[in-house]
Tab-separated table of C-alpha atoms in Angstrom:
chain	number	residue	atom	x	y	z
A	179	MET	CA	25.616	15.796	14.209
A	180	ALA	CA	23.474	12.835	15.242
A	181	ILE	CA	20.781	12.035	12.753
A	182	ASP	CA	17.121	12.130	13.746
A	183	TRP	CA	15.654	8.671	13.076
A	184	PHE	CA	12.097	9.708	13.805
A	185	PRO	CA	11.190	10.295	10.029
A	186	LEU	CA	12.413	6.775	9.230
A	187	TRP	CA	10.502	5.315	12.128
A	188	LEU	CA	7.376	7.106	11.082
A	189	SER	CA	7.785	6.082	7.435
A	190	LEU	CA	8.174	2.432	8.452
A	191	LYS	CA	5.164	2.644	10.733
A	192	GLY	CA	2.972	4.342	8.089
A	193	ALA	CA	4.024	1.908	5.412
A	194	SER	CA	3.342	-1.159	7.632
A	195	VAL	CA	-0.118	0.082	8.670
A	196	SER	CA	-1.112	1.157	5.124
A	197	THR	CA	0.192	-2.106	3.561
A	198	ALA	CA	-1.837	-4.162	6.016
A	199	ILE	CA	-4.945	-2.211	5.204
A	200	ALA	CA	-4.137	-2.405	1.458
A	201	ILE	CA	-3.836	-6.190	1.579
A	202	ALA	CA	-7.099	-6.603	3.565
A	203	VAL	CA	-9.113	-4.402	1.237
A	204	GLY	CA	-7.095	-4.614	-1.927
A	205	LEU	CA	-7.164	-8.439	-2.311
A	206	TRP	CA	-10.982	-8.463	-2.058
A	207	ILE	CA	-11.254	-5.678	-4.677
A	208	ALA	CA	-8.709	-7.456	-6.917
A	209	TRP	CA	-10.540	-10.752	-6.638
A	210	THR	CA	-13.899	-9.088	-7.437
A	211	LEU	CA	-12.424	-7.382	-10.465
A	212	ALA	CA	-10.889	-10.610	-11.722
A	213	ASN	CA	-13.854	-12.869	-11.125
A	214	ARG	CA	-17.053	-10.872	-11.204
A	215	GLY	CA	-18.836	-8.886	-13.852
A	216	PHE	CA	-20.983	-5.995	-12.802
A	217	ARG	CA	-22.228	-2.609	-13.914
A	218	GLY	CA	-19.599	0.087	-13.299
A	219	LYS	CA	-16.673	-2.323	-13.294
A	220	GLU	CA	-14.727	-0.199	-15.805
A	221	VAL	CA	-15.405	2.921	-13.707
A	222	LEU	CA	-14.064	1.261	-10.532
A	223	ASP	CA	-11.033	0.015	-12.501
A	224	ALA	CA	-10.348	3.484	-13.817
A	225	ALA	CA	-10.750	5.003	-10.315
A	226	ILE	CA	-8.238	2.509	-8.944
A	227	THR	CA	-5.742	3.254	-11.770
A	228	LEU	CA	-6.122	7.081	-11.409
A	229	PRO	CA	-3.676	7.415	-8.434
A	230	LEU	CA	-0.999	5.764	-10.501
A	231	VAL	CA	-1.188	8.420	-13.296
A	232	LEU	CA	-2.171	11.540	-11.353
A	233	PRO	CA	0.569	13.872	-9.994
A	234	PRO	CA	0.892	13.074	-6.189
A	235	THR	CA	0.261	16.754	-5.350
A	236	VAL	CA	-3.058	16.668	-7.237
A	237	LEU	CA	-4.144	13.595	-5.385
A	238	GLY	CA	-2.926	15.082	-2.125
A	239	TYR	CA	-4.877	18.237	-2.716
A	240	TYR	CA	-8.132	16.380	-3.299
A	241	LEU	CA	-7.507	14.279	-0.204
A	242	LEU	CA	-6.916	17.442	1.707
A	243	VAL	CA	-10.218	18.837	0.553
A	244	ALA	CA	-12.051	15.524	1.172
A	245	PHE	CA	-10.571	15.047	4.754
A	246	GLY	CA	-10.204	18.740	5.823
A	247	ARG	CA	-11.968	19.793	9.037
A	248	ALA	CA	-14.721	21.552	7.042
A	249	SER	CA	-15.572	18.515	4.918
A	250	PRO	CA	-18.163	15.956	5.819
A	251	LEU	CA	-15.608	13.171	6.047
A	252	GLY	CA	-13.299	15.291	8.112
A	253	LYS	CA	-16.105	16.138	10.488
A	254	ILE	CA	-17.116	12.400	10.851
A	255	TYR	CA	-13.483	11.460	11.465
A	256	GLU	CA	-12.955	14.240	14.082
A	257	TRP	CA	-16.207	13.222	15.759
A	258	ALA	CA	-15.297	9.582	15.898
A	259	VAL	CA	-11.573	9.979	16.903
A	260	GLY	CA	-11.607	13.279	18.711
A	261	GLN	CA	-9.049	15.031	16.584
A	262	PRO	CA	-8.793	16.078	12.937
A	263	LEU	CA	-7.100	13.796	10.432
A	264	VAL	CA	-5.023	16.348	8.457
A	265	PHE	CA	-1.493	17.120	9.700
A	266	THR	CA	-1.306	13.995	11.971
A	267	TRP	CA	0.642	10.722	11.495
A	268	GLN	CA	-2.659	9.057	10.562
A	269	ALA	CA	-2.796	11.312	7.591
A	270	ALA	CA	0.590	9.966	6.554
A	271	VAL	CA	-0.937	6.485	6.716
A	272	VAL	CA	-3.808	7.641	4.460
A	273	ALA	CA	-1.310	9.124	2.034
A	274	ALA	CA	0.676	5.953	1.868
A	275	LEU	CA	-2.485	3.886	1.470
A	276	PHE	CA	-3.674	5.841	-1.563
A	277	HIS	CA	-0.111	5.636	-2.998
A	278	ALA	CA	0.305	1.856	-2.508
A	279	THR	CA	-3.091	0.250	-2.857
A	280	PRO	CA	-3.620	0.747	-6.611
A	281	LEU	CA	-0.327	-1.050	-7.305
A	282	LEU	CA	-1.266	-3.935	-5.097
A	283	ILE	CA	-4.776	-4.270	-6.624
A	284	LYS	CA	-3.359	-4.224	-10.138
A	285	SER	CA	-0.770	-6.926	-9.416
A	286	ALA	CA	-3.124	-9.053	-7.355
A	287	ARG	CA	-5.807	-8.844	-10.040
A	288	ALA	CA	-3.412	-10.086	-12.647
A	289	ALA	CA	-2.433	-13.010	-10.418
A	290	PHE	CA	-6.010	-13.943	-9.828
A	291	GLU	CA	-6.802	-13.898	-13.536
A	292	SER	CA	-3.872	-16.225	-14.238
A	293	VAL	CA	-5.259	-18.899	-11.972
A	294	ASP	CA	-6.319	-22.230	-13.667
A	295	HIS	CA	-10.060	-21.917	-13.016
A	296	SER	CA	-10.459	-25.701	-13.301
A	297	PHE	CA	-9.228	-25.995	-9.782
A	298	GLU	CA	-11.796	-23.550	-8.556
A	299	ARG	CA	-14.609	-25.329	-10.449
A	300	ALA	CA	-13.527	-28.628	-8.873
A	301	ALA	CA	-13.706	-27.072	-5.476
A	302	ARG	CA	-17.124	-25.650	-6.038
A	303	ASN	CA	-18.373	-29.061	-7.301
A	304	LEU	CA	-17.028	-30.531	-4.052
A	305	GLY	CA	-19.274	-28.093	-2.094
A	306	ALA	CA	-16.568	-25.494	-1.064
A	307	SER	CA	-17.957	-22.027	-0.184
A	308	GLU	CA	-16.519	-19.029	-2.014
A	309	LEU	CA	-14.666	-17.946	1.135
A	310	ARG	CA	-13.169	-21.427	1.629
A	311	LEU	CA	-12.315	-21.658	-2.072
A	312	PHE	CA	-10.442	-18.331	-1.804
A	313	TRP	CA	-8.432	-19.297	1.259
A	314	ARG	CA	-7.743	-22.905	0.290
A	315	VAL	CA	-7.369	-22.846	-3.498
A	316	THR	CA	-7.028	-19.352	-5.076
A	317	LEU	CA	-4.758	-17.725	-2.455
A	318	PRO	CA	-2.211	-20.573	-2.317
A	319	LEU	CA	-2.065	-20.669	-6.100
A	320	THR	CA	-1.266	-16.927	-6.222
A	321	ARG	CA	0.791	-16.564	-2.934
A	322	ARG	CA	4.054	-15.825	-4.816
A	323	SER	CA	2.538	-13.001	-6.792
A	324	ILE	CA	0.666	-11.670	-3.769
A	325	LEU	CA	3.862	-11.624	-1.717
A	326	ALA	CA	5.687	-9.728	-4.340
A	327	ALA	CA	2.764	-7.251	-4.811
A	328	SER	CA	2.662	-6.657	-1.097
A	329	ALA	CA	6.369	-6.029	-0.892
A	330	LEU	CA	6.155	-3.535	-3.823
A	331	ALA	CA	3.216	-1.843	-2.145
A	332	PHE	CA	5.139	-1.514	1.174
A	333	ALA	CA	8.180	-0.066	-0.682
A	334	ARG	CA	5.928	2.394	-2.580
A	335	ALA	CA	4.250	3.469	0.633
A	336	LEU	CA	7.598	3.878	2.345
A	337	GLY	CA	8.837	6.363	-0.212
A	338	ASP	CA	5.694	8.471	-0.647
A	339	PHE	CA	6.387	12.194	-0.684
A	340	GLY	CA	3.801	14.407	-2.521
A	341	ILE	CA	0.635	13.114	-1.014
A	342	THR	CA	2.044	12.987	2.502
A	343	LEU	CA	3.353	16.521	2.218
A	344	MET	CA	-0.078	17.755	1.225
A	345	ILE	CA	-2.250	16.156	3.929
A	346	ALA	CA	0.213	15.403	6.695
A	347	GLY	CA	2.544	18.299	6.345
A	348	ASN	CA	6.179	18.656	7.411
A	349	ILE	CA	6.048	18.775	11.222
A	350	PRO	CA	9.361	17.636	12.701
A	351	GLY	CA	8.736	14.926	15.368
A	352	ARG	CA	5.078	14.497	14.378
A	353	THR	CA	4.464	14.038	10.581
A	354	GLN	CA	7.875	14.420	8.950
A	355	THR	CA	8.538	11.165	6.992
A	356	ALA	CA	11.882	10.053	5.729
A	357	SER	CA	11.286	11.315	2.149
A	358	ILE	CA	10.411	14.744	3.378
A	359	ALA	CA	13.316	14.841	5.824
A	360	ILE	CA	15.709	14.063	2.966
A	361	LEU	CA	14.481	17.078	1.085
A	362	ASN	CA	14.913	19.243	4.247
A	363	HIS	CA	18.418	18.015	4.708
A	364	VAL	CA	19.313	18.813	1.092
A	365	GLU	CA	17.799	22.281	1.369
A	366	SER	CA	19.764	23.012	4.445
A	367	LEU	CA	22.956	21.673	2.689
A	368	ASP	CA	23.209	18.832	5.204
A	369	TYR	CA	24.210	16.355	2.603
A	370	ALA	CA	25.752	13.885	5.122
A	371	ALA	CA	22.377	13.477	6.922
A	372	ALA	CA	20.521	13.280	3.545
A	373	HIS	CA	22.947	10.504	2.413
A	374	ARG	CA	22.591	8.479	5.593
A	375	LEU	CA	18.815	8.509	5.452
A	376	SER	CA	18.744	7.913	1.676
A	377	ALA	CA	21.214	4.946	2.021
A	378	THR	CA	19.083	3.486	4.854
A	379	LEU	CA	15.932	3.640	2.731
A	380	LEU	CA	17.789	2.145	-0.269
A	381	ALA	CA	19.085	-0.686	1.952
A	382	ILE	CA	15.669	-1.452	3.418
A	383	CYS	CA	14.037	-1.537	-0.024
A	384	LEU	CA	16.769	-3.678	-1.468
A	385	LEU	CA	16.710	-6.210	1.462
A	386	LEU	CA	12.943	-6.335	1.129
A	387	LEU	CA	13.038	-7.221	-2.546
A	388	LEU	CA	15.875	-9.763	-2.075
A	389	SER	CA	13.876	-11.388	0.703
A	390	VAL	CA	10.861	-11.720	-1.564
A	391	TYR	CA	12.973	-13.296	-4.340
A	392	SER	CA	14.442	-15.712	-1.839
A	393	VAL	CA	10.995	-16.733	-0.515
A	394	ASN	CA	9.739	-17.234	-4.100
A	395	ARG	CA	12.740	-19.241	-5.031
A	396	ARG	CA	12.123	-21.559	-1.985
A	397	LEU	CA	8.417	-21.832	-2.899
A	398	ARG	CA	9.313	-22.868	-6.460
A	399	ALA	CA	11.782	-25.480	-5.124
A	400	ALA	CA	9.178	-26.818	-2.728
A	401	ILE	CA	6.592	-27.115	-5.488
A	402	ALA	CA	9.072	-28.853	-7.777
A	403	LEU	CA	9.814	-31.412	-5.073
A	404	ALA	CA	6.132	-31.987	-4.124
């Protein structure tokens, strides 16, 4: 029987969108946590860490409550978009986002905290704005770590199961991701289909990690020659 590749395509789509959002939002949060002191910093850090330790079904349940059609957020989303969020592919993106962003923020924060701040002080003394300093000094110094963190976030988003099942559901051809499809194949004793899909996910994640290692190796070689 021919395998249905829609779940894999949906997983790749959701992981790509969620990782892009995670990078845009997560880098700013990570930089703020690494470089700024403010009231409630520990609370924010704990809230970011929470999805890493909570069971995915617990997080998925509270997201379902938060974005359900009867909730304020759910009503605002439905008013703005014209359809509810839950049990759509966009809900799968939200699930992947909450699954991957904390990992990216944690890794990026560690990278920002490891930067030699003398370079940043020198840039400030030369009149660089904070935004220019970030793009021209901080980000280049941490690009290898940020690249690795982004790849790990993508892989984590690609494999989300519990959160996605709770808020996006298991609707074939609409919200069924690769991880959920694998479970369905196993439950129906279609081990061949489960193996093909699992092997494909394994190959994608392995190639992604190897690509990151290759890029980092080339960057180290370029820096050594500079």
